[in-house]
Amino acid sequence: MASILPEVLRNTPLFANLPPEDLRRVAEIALPRHYEKKDSIFREGERADGFYVVGVGRVKIFKLSENGKEQVLHLIGPGQSFAEATIFEGGTFPAHAEALEGCDVVFLPKRPFTDLLEKNPRIALRMMASLSRWLKRMTDLVESISLRDVEARLVRYLSDELAVGGTPIRDGAVLDLNVSKTVLASRLGTVPETFSRTLKKLQDEGKIRVKGKQIRIMKADSLFSILD
Amino acid sequence: MASILPEVLRNTPLFANLPPEDLRRVAEIALPRHYEKKDSIFREGERADGFYVVGVGRVKIFKLSENGKEQVLHLIGPGQSFAEATIFEGGTFPAHAEALEGCDVVFLPKRPFTDLLEKNPRIALRMMASLSRWLKRMTDLVESISLRDVEARLVRYLSDELAVGGTPIRDGAVLDLNVSKTVLASRLGTVPETFSRTLKKLQDEGKIRVKGKQIRIMKADSLFSILD
DNA sequence: CGTAGGGTTGAGGTTAATCAAGTATGGTGG
DNA sequence: CCACCATACTTGATTAACCTCAACCCTACG
């Protein structure tokens, strides 16, 4: 299975289009790992000794409150990396990570990787760009959670998902929520009950049509008009 | 005034303890700027052509909702840098920045600085560490806003402020809120009314004593016990 | 003094969480 | 293939947090 490793690395923005030689060096220090559904990948506060690249499957990154409520920060899919930040500064993970399904990931251990960074300004620059993107995402998440109601957050999420999927935004467009509604509710900073009711409300208003995880956009204009 | 510039740079973690030669190079491309109270430093969506280091004064970084409500993301003080992330990836600022009082800041223009980064792995590593710290802060902010009630957020803020001020946490300790209560309310993701009521509640319970911007901790144990 | 900005207080309304119960759904073993 | 179980999801009723609106106070500063 070591043969798919370079392939995984090549598909992550961090290492895409890297000279073969650099890629080989990264591959040399990378460790393939597998997790089953619901397996914990790391827990908040645990010693952080590296970061991850997803090859197959989905991972949720989340915070837990003392009374057990969870806030999903990110949903990570194939090609994406996560926990990069932990290899600089601070030796512990700031959140939990759990496999949402069977996952093949690649682990990049801290020390060998930072050594590599020091000699590879190209990778270092990409690393900074990646950290910057995470920062932007978190900034948007804060804005979303604190400044918008659940309906607006949901609509924005649908809009963003259509965008990343490359689906043109028009009536009849279909979107597949790739995760359970419970997880999605938590990502949107709410609970399953409220999430369910919000979907129903939008459906009753004729703006969307819900069938399982399929969302069909019926009135794109009025649906997305609440976003500025 | 150019003489204080190296001093400002030396006081920011990004450039502290840098070899004099590196520091000189940074200073060469740095541009001192001044802002009066309430001046906008940049607005969300504006083209981002560099980042900032604060020499004197305080800056608030915030998001605005369409109906005018604001969420303060960060309060930046002397020695701190902000908007570093914008010089990689994404050409626009993800939030607004405004001077809370008269401010002397240093502006580091994007292009010359990235050129410098490519030749200076040492600075690049620090830059990544700095980005990582911001990321951690944002992660904590999300958790705080979405998983805790206003009282818990306020108490945590007090705890954090005591920590950064180096004040030992014990009964009788006094803390000065360096910003207006209105700004602080927004930083905590609430409104002045709720903030005021929450302070009053803690005072009525005998846990703190409020006099203007001075907060005296009266019962540290019971006050901070709600934080796990 | 008089005004303005920040701060406080009270009443009322709204959003969304909680609690409780019931209905799909999907995977597993018989 | 079906029965069963666990899990996910939905729906309704109730509650709690906190936002909004409105009025008022207080202090600083011209």
Short mmCIF file of C-alpha atoms (C1' of nucleotides) in Angstrom, two decimals:
data_model
loop_
_atom_site.label_atom_id
_atom_site.label_comp_id
_atom_site.label_asym_id
_atom_site.label_seq_id
_atom_site.Cartn_x
_atom_site.Cartn_y
_atom_site.Cartn_z
CA MET A 1 0.00 0.00 0.00
CA ALA A 2 3.04 2.25 0.23
CA SER A 3 2.60 2.82 -3.48
CA ILE A 4 -0.49 4.96 -3.05
CA LEU A 5 1.31 7.21 -0.59
CA PRO A 6 2.89 9.56 -3.13
CA GLU A 7 -0.47 9.74 -4.83
CA VAL A 8 -2.15 10.92 -1.64
CA LEU A 9 0.53 13.52 -1.06
CA ARG A 10 0.32 14.77 -4.62
CA ASN A 11 -3.38 15.36 -4.17
CA THR A 12 -3.02 17.63 -1.18
CA PRO A 13 -2.52 21.34 -1.91
CA LEU A 14 0.39 21.41 0.50
CA PHE A 15 2.48 19.18 -1.73
CA ALA A 16 0.84 19.41 -5.15
CA ASN A 17 3.20 20.11 -8.08
CA LEU A 18 6.24 19.73 -5.90
CA PRO A 19 9.44 18.61 -7.66
CA PRO A 20 9.60 14.78 -7.53
CA GLU A 21 12.65 14.98 -5.37
CA ASP A 22 10.94 17.08 -2.69
CA LEU A 23 7.91 14.85 -2.86
CA ARG A 24 10.09 11.81 -2.32
CA ARG A 25 11.56 13.39 0.80
CA VAL A 26 8.13 14.04 2.17
CA ALA A 27 7.03 10.51 1.33
CA GLU A 28 10.04 9.15 3.17
CA ILE A 29 8.94 10.56 6.47
CA ALA A 30 5.21 9.99 5.98
CA LEU A 31 3.45 7.22 7.86
CA PRO A 32 0.24 5.68 6.50
CA ARG A 33 -2.43 5.04 9.11
CA HIS A 34 -5.90 3.60 9.09
CA TYR A 35 -8.89 4.43 11.29
CA GLU A 36 -12.29 2.80 11.50
CA LYS A 37 -15.54 4.73 11.78
CA LYS A 38 -15.81 6.47 15.19
CA ASP A 39 -12.16 5.90 15.98
CA SER A 40 -10.54 8.82 17.74
CA ILE A 41 -7.57 10.18 15.81
CA PHE A 42 -6.52 12.51 18.58
CA ARG A 43 -8.05 14.18 21.61
CA GLU A 44 -7.85 17.75 22.76
CA GLY A 45 -4.92 18.31 25.07
CA GLU A 46 -3.01 15.29 23.84
CA ARG A 47 0.63 15.74 22.97
CA ALA A 48 0.78 16.77 19.30
CA ASP A 49 3.65 15.14 17.49
CA GLY A 50 2.67 15.69 13.88
CA PHE A 51 -0.12 16.45 11.44
CA TYR A 52 -2.30 14.55 8.99
CA VAL A 53 -3.27 14.31 5.34
CA VAL A 54 -6.48 12.51 4.40
CA GLY A 55 -6.33 10.02 1.56
CA VAL A 56 -9.71 8.33 1.90
CA GLY A 57 -12.67 9.09 4.16
CA ARG A 58 -13.87 11.99 6.26
CA VAL A 59 -12.73 13.36 9.58
CA LYS A 60 -14.47 15.70 11.97
CA ILE A 61 -12.57 18.18 14.10
CA PHE A 62 -14.54 19.30 17.13
CA LYS A 63 -14.59 20.88 20.57
CA LEU A 64 -16.50 19.47 23.52
CA SER A 65 -18.10 21.36 26.39
CA GLU A 66 -18.07 19.91 29.89
CA ASN A 67 -21.73 18.91 29.57
CA GLY A 68 -21.02 16.95 26.42
CA LYS A 69 -22.25 19.31 23.72
CA GLU A 70 -19.99 19.37 20.72
CA GLN A 71 -19.13 22.08 18.21
CA VAL A 72 -17.76 20.76 14.95
CA LEU A 73 -15.05 23.09 13.68
CA HIS A 74 -14.17 21.39 10.41
CA LEU A 75 -15.14 18.50 8.22
CA ILE A 76 -12.05 17.20 6.47
CA GLY A 77 -12.18 15.19 3.26
CA PRO A 78 -9.75 13.46 0.88
CA GLY A 79 -6.81 15.62 -0.14
CA GLN A 80 -7.10 17.91 2.84
CA SER A 81 -4.58 18.19 5.64
CA PHE A 82 -5.32 19.03 9.25
CA ALA A 83 -3.61 19.90 12.53
CA GLU A 84 -0.71 21.52 10.68
CA ALA A 85 -0.65 24.28 13.25
CA THR A 86 0.26 21.97 16.08
CA ILE A 87 3.73 21.27 14.76
CA PHE A 88 4.79 24.79 15.56
CA GLU A 89 4.15 26.29 18.96
CA GLY A 90 2.16 24.51 21.60
CA GLY A 91 2.67 20.82 22.01
CA THR A 92 -0.98 19.80 22.31
CA PHE A 93 -3.99 19.42 20.03
CA PRO A 94 -6.52 22.22 20.51
CA ALA A 95 -9.51 20.02 19.58
CA HIS A 96 -10.62 16.45 19.02
CA ALA A 97 -10.43 14.54 15.72
CA GLU A 98 -12.56 11.51 14.89
CA ALA A 99 -13.05 9.38 11.79
CA LEU A 100 -16.59 9.67 10.44
CA GLU A 101 -16.05 6.54 8.35
CA GLY A 102 -13.22 4.21 7.44
CA CYS A 103 -10.23 6.50 6.79
CA ASP A 104 -6.82 6.13 5.22
CA VAL A 105 -4.65 8.99 6.32
CA VAL A 106 -0.99 9.89 6.23
CA PHE A 107 0.77 11.07 9.34
CA LEU A 108 3.64 13.56 9.07
CA PRO A 109 5.74 13.48 12.25
CA LYS A 110 6.72 16.84 13.64
CA ARG A 111 10.48 16.73 13.99
CA PRO A 112 11.43 15.24 10.61
CA PHE A 113 8.96 17.54 8.93
CA THR A 114 10.20 20.75 10.51
CA ASP A 115 13.73 19.72 9.55
CA LEU A 116 12.46 19.38 6.03
CA LEU A 117 10.76 22.77 6.22
CA GLU A 118 13.93 24.56 7.15
CA LYS A 119 15.58 23.41 3.96
CA ASN A 120 12.54 23.85 1.74
CA PRO A 121 11.29 27.42 1.54
CA ARG A 122 8.86 26.27 -1.12
CA ILE A 123 7.09 23.92 1.25
CA ALA A 124 7.35 26.49 4.03
CA LEU A 125 5.54 29.06 1.92
CA ARG A 126 2.78 26.58 1.15
CA MET A 127 2.53 25.73 4.79
CA MET A 128 1.99 29.38 5.61
CA ALA A 129 -0.61 29.69 2.91
CA SER A 130 -2.39 26.67 4.33
CA LEU A 131 -2.32 28.08 7.86
CA SER A 132 -3.68 31.34 6.46
CA ARG A 133 -6.58 29.52 4.85
CA TRP A 134 -7.44 27.83 8.13
CA LEU A 135 -7.34 31.18 9.84
CA LYS A 136 -9.72 32.63 7.28
CA ARG A 137 -12.07 29.70 7.74
CA MET A 138 -12.09 30.12 11.50
CA THR A 139 -12.72 33.83 11.14
CA ASP A 140 -15.71 33.11 8.96
CA LEU A 141 -16.92 30.46 11.37
CA VAL A 142 -16.90 32.90 14.26
CA GLU A 143 -18.77 35.46 12.22
CA SER A 144 -21.25 32.86 11.11
CA ILE A 145 -21.96 31.52 14.56
CA SER A 146 -22.10 34.81 16.41
CA LEU A 147 -23.69 37.11 13.88
CA ARG A 148 -26.23 34.98 12.02
CA ASP A 149 -29.22 32.89 13.00
CA VAL A 150 -29.45 29.18 12.29
CA GLU A 151 -31.36 29.65 9.04
CA ALA A 152 -28.74 32.02 7.63
CA ARG A 153 -25.94 29.70 8.72
CA LEU A 154 -27.60 26.78 7.01
CA VAL A 155 -28.21 28.70 3.81
CA ARG A 156 -24.63 29.90 3.77
CA TYR A 157 -23.43 26.35 4.27
CA LEU A 158 -25.51 25.16 1.33
CA SER A 159 -24.15 27.99 -0.78
CA ASP A 160 -20.56 27.17 0.18
CA GLU A 161 -21.03 23.47 -0.49
CA LEU A 162 -22.49 24.12 -3.91
CA ALA A 163 -19.49 26.34 -4.61
CA VAL A 164 -16.85 23.78 -3.60
CA GLY A 165 -18.71 21.09 -5.51
CA GLY A 166 -18.62 23.29 -8.58
CA THR A 167 -22.38 23.01 -8.96
CA PRO A 168 -23.85 26.08 -10.66
CA ILE A 169 -26.29 27.86 -8.37
CA ARG A 170 -29.66 27.66 -10.08
CA ASP A 171 -33.11 26.25 -9.50
CA GLY A 172 -33.07 22.47 -9.61
CA ALA A 173 -29.46 22.11 -8.49
CA VAL A 174 -29.00 19.13 -6.20
CA LEU A 175 -26.61 18.99 -3.29
CA ASP A 176 -25.61 15.95 -1.28
CA LEU A 177 -24.89 16.57 2.39
CA ASN A 178 -21.95 14.25 2.74
CA VAL A 179 -22.33 13.87 6.48
CA SER A 180 -25.07 12.98 8.92
CA LYS A 181 -27.52 15.71 9.79
CA THR A 182 -26.50 15.43 13.41
CA VAL A 183 -22.89 16.24 12.56
CA LEU A 184 -23.98 19.02 10.27
CA ALA A 185 -26.13 20.50 13.01
CA SER A 186 -23.10 20.60 15.26
CA ARG A 187 -20.96 22.15 12.53
CA LEU A 188 -23.60 24.90 12.26
CA GLY A 189 -23.49 25.45 16.00
CA THR A 190 -26.92 24.04 16.75
CA VAL A 191 -28.68 20.79 17.71
CA PRO A 192 -30.35 18.17 15.50
CA GLU A 193 -33.88 19.28 16.46
CA THR A 194 -33.33 22.86 15.42
CA PHE A 195 -31.52 21.77 12.29
CA SER A 196 -34.40 19.52 11.31
CA ARG A 197 -36.96 22.26 11.90
CA THR A 198 -34.95 24.75 9.89
CA LEU A 199 -34.75 22.40 6.92
CA LYS A 200 -38.48 21.80 7.20
CA LYS A 201 -39.21 25.51 7.29
CA LEU A 202 -37.23 26.11 4.11
CA GLN A 203 -39.01 23.21 2.47
CA ASP A 204 -42.44 24.46 3.57
CA GLU A 205 -41.55 27.81 2.03
CA GLY A 206 -40.84 25.98 -1.21
CA LYS A 207 -37.22 27.08 -1.32
CA ILE A 208 -35.71 23.62 -1.12
CA ARG A 209 -36.79 20.00 -1.31
CA VAL A 210 -35.28 17.52 1.11
CA LYS A 211 -34.98 13.80 0.45
CA GLY A 212 -32.63 12.14 2.90
CA LYS A 213 -29.27 13.76 2.36
CA GLN A 214 -30.26 15.15 -1.03
CA ILE A 215 -31.17 18.82 -1.06
CA ARG A 216 -32.76 20.18 -4.19
CA ILE A 217 -32.66 23.93 -4.60
CA MET A 218 -36.09 25.09 -5.77
CA LYS A 219 -35.92 28.88 -5.44
CA ALA A 220 -32.26 29.85 -5.48
CA ASP A 221 -32.95 33.59 -5.55
CA SER A 222 -35.12 33.83 -2.47
CA LEU A 223 -33.12 31.14 -0.68
CA PHE A 224 -29.78 32.88 -1.04
CA SER A 225 -31.07 36.42 -0.81
CA ILE A 226 -30.59 36.44 2.96
CA LEU A 227 -26.81 36.40 2.44
CA ASP A 228 -26.31 40.14 1.96
CA MET B 1 10.82 58.92 14.74
CA ALA B 2 12.53 56.29 12.60
CA SER B 3 14.75 55.60 15.58
CA ILE B 4 11.97 53.95 17.58
CA LEU B 5 11.16 51.63 14.72
CA PRO B 6 13.75 48.95 15.50
CA GLU B 7 12.61 49.14 19.10
CA VAL B 8 9.02 48.39 18.09
CA LEU B 9 10.12 45.48 15.94
CA ARG B 10 12.32 44.06 18.66
CA ASN B 11 9.35 44.03 20.99
CA THR B 12 7.17 41.91 18.75
CA PRO B 13 7.55 38.13 19.15
CA LEU B 14 7.85 37.80 15.39
CA PHE B 15 11.19 39.58 15.34
CA ALA B 16 12.43 39.37 18.93
CA ASN B 17 16.02 38.16 19.34
CA LEU B 18 16.62 38.27 15.62
CA PRO B 19 20.24 38.86 14.58
CA PRO B 20 20.78 42.63 14.17
CA GLU B 21 21.37 42.16 10.48
CA ASP B 22 17.99 40.46 9.92
CA LEU B 23 16.31 43.08 12.05
CA ARG B 24 17.87 45.81 9.96
CA ARG B 25 16.45 44.26 6.81
CA VAL B 26 13.01 44.13 8.31
CA ALA B 27 13.32 47.71 9.48
CA GLU B 28 14.30 48.78 5.99
CA ILE B 29 11.00 47.71 4.51
CA ALA B 30 8.83 48.74 7.47
CA LEU B 31 6.65 51.83 7.22
CA PRO B 32 5.60 53.72 10.37
CA ARG B 33 1.98 54.85 10.38
CA HIS B 34 -0.24 56.74 12.77
CA TYR B 35 -3.96 56.43 13.40
CA GLU B 36 -6.24 58.50 15.57
CA LYS B 37 -8.95 57.05 17.79
CA LYS B 38 -11.79 55.55 15.71
CA ASP B 39 -9.76 55.65 12.50
CA SER B 40 -10.26 52.64 10.28
CA ILE B 41 -7.01 50.80 9.60
CA PHE B 42 -8.55 48.49 7.06
CA ARG B 43 -11.97 47.17 6.13
CA GLU B 44 -13.11 43.65 5.40
CA GLY B 45 -12.79 42.83 1.72
CA GLU B 46 -10.20 45.50 1.04
CA ARG B 47 -7.13 44.50 -0.89
CA ALA B 48 -4.55 43.30 1.63
CA ASP B 49 -1.07 44.45 0.78
CA GLY B 50 0.74 43.86 4.03
CA PHE B 51 0.43 43.37 7.77
CA TYR B 52 0.90 45.41 10.93
CA VAL B 53 2.85 45.59 14.17
CA VAL B 54 1.53 47.75 17.01
CA GLY B 55 3.97 50.06 18.74
CA VAL B 56 1.61 52.20 20.80
CA GLY B 57 -2.15 51.97 21.36
CA ARG B 58 -4.85 49.36 20.92
CA VAL B 59 -6.58 48.03 17.86
CA LYS B 60 -9.79 46.06 17.55
CA ILE B 61 -10.32 43.47 14.85
CA PHE B 62 -13.98 42.77 14.17
CA LYS B 63 -16.64 41.38 11.89
CA LEU B 64 -19.88 43.20 11.05
CA SER B 65 -23.26 41.67 10.31
CA GLU B 66 -25.53 43.25 7.72
CA ASN B 67 -27.70 44.76 10.45
CA GLY B 68 -24.72 46.45 12.03
CA LYS B 69 -23.98 44.18 14.97
CA GLU B 70 -20.29 43.65 15.50
CA GLN B 71 -18.28 40.73 16.81
CA VAL B 72 -14.85 41.67 18.08
CA LEU B 73 -12.39 38.93 17.21
CA HIS B 74 -9.23 40.32 18.78
CA LEU B 75 -7.97 43.21 20.82
CA ILE B 76 -4.41 43.99 19.78
CA GLY B 77 -1.96 45.82 22.01
CA PRO B 78 1.64 47.07 21.87
CA GLY B 79 4.12 44.48 20.61
CA GLN B 80 1.50 42.41 18.85
CA SER B 81 1.22 41.95 15.12
CA PHE B 82 -1.97 41.39 13.15
CA ALA B 83 -3.21 40.47 9.68
CA GLU B 84 -0.09 38.39 9.03
CA ALA B 85 -2.22 35.78 7.34
CA THR B 86 -3.30 38.09 4.57
CA ILE B 87 0.12 38.24 2.98
CA PHE B 88 -0.15 34.65 1.85
CA GLU B 89 -3.16 33.41 -0.02
CA GLY B 90 -6.23 35.54 -0.44
CA GLY B 91 -5.72 39.13 -1.36
CA THR B 92 -8.30 40.68 0.97
CA PHE B 93 -8.71 41.34 4.67
CA PRO B 94 -11.18 38.95 6.30
CA ALA B 95 -12.31 41.49 8.92
CA HIS B 96 -12.21 45.15 9.89
CA ALA B 97 -9.51 46.85 11.96
CA GLU B 98 -9.99 50.09 13.87
CA ALA B 99 -7.85 52.12 16.28
CA LEU B 100 -9.38 52.23 19.76
CA GLU B 101 -7.11 55.16 20.67
CA GLY B 102 -4.20 57.02 19.16
CA CYS B 103 -1.98 54.35 17.63
CA ASP B 104 1.54 54.17 16.28
CA VAL B 105 1.90 51.09 14.15
CA VAL B 106 4.38 49.71 11.68
CA PHE B 107 3.25 48.45 8.31
CA LEU B 108 5.08 45.59 6.62
CA PRO B 109 4.32 45.56 2.88
CA LYS B 110 3.58 42.18 1.40
CA ARG B 111 5.95 41.81 -1.52
CA PRO B 112 9.19 42.98 0.10
CA PHE B 113 8.36 40.95 3.15
CA THR B 114 7.69 37.69 1.32
CA ASP B 115 10.94 38.19 -0.56
CA LEU B 116 12.62 38.49 2.79
CA LEU B 117 10.86 35.37 4.05
CA GLU B 118 12.16 33.24 1.23
CA LYS B 119 15.72 33.99 2.25
CA ASN B 120 15.12 33.82 5.97
CA PRO B 121 13.87 30.46 7.19
CA ARG B 122 14.27 31.74 10.71
CA ILE B 123 11.67 34.44 10.20
CA ALA B 124 9.51 32.03 8.22
CA LEU B 125 9.43 29.60 11.13
CA ARG B 126 8.42 32.38 13.51
CA MET B 127 5.77 33.47 11.10
CA MET B 128 4.31 29.99 11.11
CA ALA B 129 4.41 29.86 14.88
CA SER B 130 2.58 33.17 14.97
CA LEU B 131 -0.07 31.98 12.55
CA SER B 132 -0.46 28.86 14.66
CA ARG B 133 -1.06 30.94 17.76
CA TRP B 134 -3.76 32.93 16.00
CA LEU B 135 -5.34 29.70 14.91
CA LYS B 136 -5.38 28.43 18.46
CA ARG B 137 -6.93 31.65 19.66
CA MET B 138 -9.67 31.47 17.05
CA THR B 139 -10.34 27.85 17.95
CA ASP B 140 -10.77 28.84 21.57
CA LEU B 141 -12.98 31.76 20.58
CA VAL B 142 -15.33 29.49 18.66
CA GLU B 143 -15.52 27.07 21.54
CA SER B 144 -16.11 29.89 23.96
CA ILE B 145 -18.87 31.51 21.96
CA SER B 146 -20.71 28.39 20.93
CA LEU B 147 -20.26 26.18 23.98
CA ARG B 148 -20.38 28.51 26.94
CA ASP B 149 -22.88 31.04 28.27
CA VAL B 150 -22.07 34.70 28.74
CA GLU B 151 -21.14 34.31 32.38
CA ALA B 152 -18.62 31.55 31.64
CA ARG B 153 -17.15 33.54 28.76
CA LEU B 154 -16.72 36.58 30.98
CA VAL B 155 -15.09 34.59 33.75
CA ARG B 156 -12.75 32.93 31.31
CA TYR B 157 -11.84 36.33 29.90
CA LEU B 158 -11.03 37.63 33.38
CA SER B 159 -8.94 34.55 34.04
CA ASP B 160 -7.03 34.98 30.76
CA GLU B 161 -6.43 38.66 31.38
CA LEU B 162 -5.07 38.02 34.83
CA ALA B 163 -2.78 35.42 33.30
CA VAL B 164 -1.36 37.67 30.57
CA GLY B 165 -0.95 40.48 33.09
CA GLY B 166 1.04 38.13 35.29
CA THR B 167 -1.27 38.84 38.23
CA PRO B 168 -1.46 35.90 40.62
CA ILE B 169 -5.00 34.58 40.87
CA ARG B 170 -6.07 35.11 44.45
CA ASP B 171 -8.71 36.97 46.42
CA GLY B 172 -8.15 40.70 46.27
CA ALA B 173 -6.40 40.65 42.91
CA VAL B 174 -7.34 43.66 40.81
CA LEU B 175 -7.75 43.66 37.07
CA ASP B 176 -8.13 46.65 34.77
CA LEU B 177 -10.31 46.12 31.72
CA ASN B 178 -8.24 48.06 29.25
CA VAL B 179 -11.12 48.67 26.89
CA SER B 180 -14.64 50.05 27.07
CA LYS B 181 -17.28 47.67 28.34
CA THR B 182 -19.12 48.01 25.07
CA VAL B 183 -16.12 46.70 23.13
CA LEU B 184 -15.59 43.97 25.67
CA ALA B 185 -19.22 42.91 25.37
CA SER B 186 -18.73 42.53 21.65
CA ARG B 187 -15.50 40.60 22.15
CA LEU B 188 -17.50 38.20 24.35
CA GLY B 189 -20.14 37.85 21.67
CA THR B 190 -22.86 39.71 23.52
CA VAL B 191 -24.35 43.20 23.94
CA PRO B 192 -23.59 45.90 26.54
CA GLU B 193 -26.85 45.29 28.43
CA THR B 194 -26.20 41.61 28.96
CA PHE B 195 -22.58 42.28 29.80
CA SER B 196 -23.58 44.84 32.42
CA ARG B 197 -26.12 42.49 33.95
CA THR B 198 -23.62 39.66 34.08
CA LEU B 199 -21.06 41.80 35.90
CA LYS B 200 -23.77 42.88 38.31
CA LYS B 201 -24.80 39.30 38.97
CA LEU B 202 -21.24 38.30 39.83
CA GLN B 203 -20.95 41.31 42.09
CA ASP B 204 -24.26 40.55 43.83
CA GLU B 205 -22.95 37.05 44.45
CA GLY B 206 -19.93 38.60 46.12
CA LYS B 207 -17.48 37.07 43.67
CA ILE B 208 -16.15 40.31 42.27
CA ARG B 209 -16.32 44.02 42.99
CA VAL B 210 -16.69 46.41 40.08
CA LYS B 211 -15.56 50.02 40.14
CA GLY B 212 -15.47 51.51 36.66
CA LYS B 213 -12.97 49.45 34.72
CA GLN B 214 -11.41 48.03 37.86
CA ILE B 215 -12.47 44.51 38.73
CA ARG B 216 -11.49 43.21 42.13
CA ILE B 217 -11.61 39.45 42.57
CA MET B 218 -13.28 38.67 45.89
CA LYS B 219 -13.85 34.91 45.73
CA ALA B 220 -11.42 33.50 43.22
CA ASP B 221 -12.31 29.89 43.96
CA SER B 222 -16.04 30.07 43.36
CA LEU B 223 -15.60 32.57 40.53
CA PHE B 224 -13.25 30.42 38.50
CA SER B 225 -14.74 27.09 39.47
CA ILE B 226 -17.08 27.15 36.49
CA LEU B 227 -14.07 26.71 34.17
CA ASP B 228 -13.78 22.95 34.45
"C1'" DC C 1 -23.71 74.24 32.52
"C1'" DG C 2 -24.93 71.40 28.83
"C1'" DT C 3 -24.14 67.87 25.86
"C1'" DA C 4 -22.40 63.35 24.35
"C1'" DG C 5 -20.84 58.80 25.03
"C1'" DG C 6 -20.74 55.12 27.74
"C1'" DG C 7 -23.13 52.57 31.10
"C1'" DT C 8 -27.12 50.72 33.72
"C1'" DT C 9 -31.79 49.10 34.52
"C1'" DG C 10 -36.38 47.34 33.45
"C1'" DA C 11 -40.02 45.16 30.55
"C1'" DG C 12 -41.05 42.34 26.85
"C1'" DG C 13 -40.24 39.40 22.96
"C1'" DT C 14 -37.73 35.90 20.22
"C1'" DT C 15 -34.65 32.38 19.16
"C1'" DA C 16 -33.17 28.25 19.96
"C1'" DA C 17 -32.05 24.62 23.63
"C1'" DT C 18 -34.11 21.07 26.29
"C1'" DC C 19 -37.16 17.40 27.33
"C1'" DA C 20 -40.00 13.82 25.80
"C1'" DA C 21 -41.97 10.76 22.54
"C1'" DG C 22 -42.46 8.79 18.45
"C1'" DT C 23 -40.94 7.49 13.52
"C1'" DA C 24 -37.66 6.12 9.93
"C1'" DT C 25 -33.39 3.81 8.58
"C1'" DG C 26 -29.70 0.80 8.15
"C1'" DG C 27 -26.96 -2.86 9.46
"C1'" DT C 28 -26.73 -7.62 11.63
"C1'" DG C 29 -27.68 -12.11 12.72
"C1'" DG C 30 -30.93 -15.67 12.45
"C1'" DC D 1 -35.05 -12.42 3.37
"C1'" DC D 2 -36.87 -10.99 7.48
"C1'" DA D 3 -36.85 -9.58 12.34
"C1'" DC D 4 -34.47 -6.97 15.34
"C1'" DC D 5 -31.75 -3.52 17.27
"C1'" DA D 6 -29.24 0.64 17.41
"C1'" DT D 7 -28.90 4.89 15.58
"C1'" DA D 8 -30.52 8.74 13.25
"C1'" DC D 9 -34.09 11.78 12.53
"C1'" DT D 10 -38.47 14.22 13.34
"C1'" DT D 11 -42.10 16.53 15.87
"C1'" DG D 12 -44.37 18.82 19.72
"C1'" DA D 13 -44.39 21.28 24.19
"C1'" DT D 14 -41.90 23.83 27.40
"C1'" DT D 15 -38.18 26.62 29.15
"C1'" DA D 16 -34.29 29.53 29.47
"C1'" DA D 17 -30.97 32.68 27.78
"C1'" DC D 18 -30.31 36.67 25.96
"C1'" DC D 19 -31.49 40.31 22.59
"C1'" DT D 20 -34.24 44.50 21.74
"C1'" DC D 21 -36.26 48.65 22.90
"C1'" DA D 22 -36.73 52.42 25.86
"C1'" DA D 23 -35.61 55.18 29.55
"C1'" DC D 24 -32.50 56.91 32.59
"C1'" DC D 25 -27.94 57.88 34.96
"C1'" DC D 26 -23.35 59.35 35.29
"C1'" DT D 27 -19.03 61.25 34.24
"C1'" DA D 28 -15.97 63.80 31.39
"C1'" DC D 29 -15.20 67.56 28.92
"C1'" DG D 30 -16.12 71.54 26.16
#
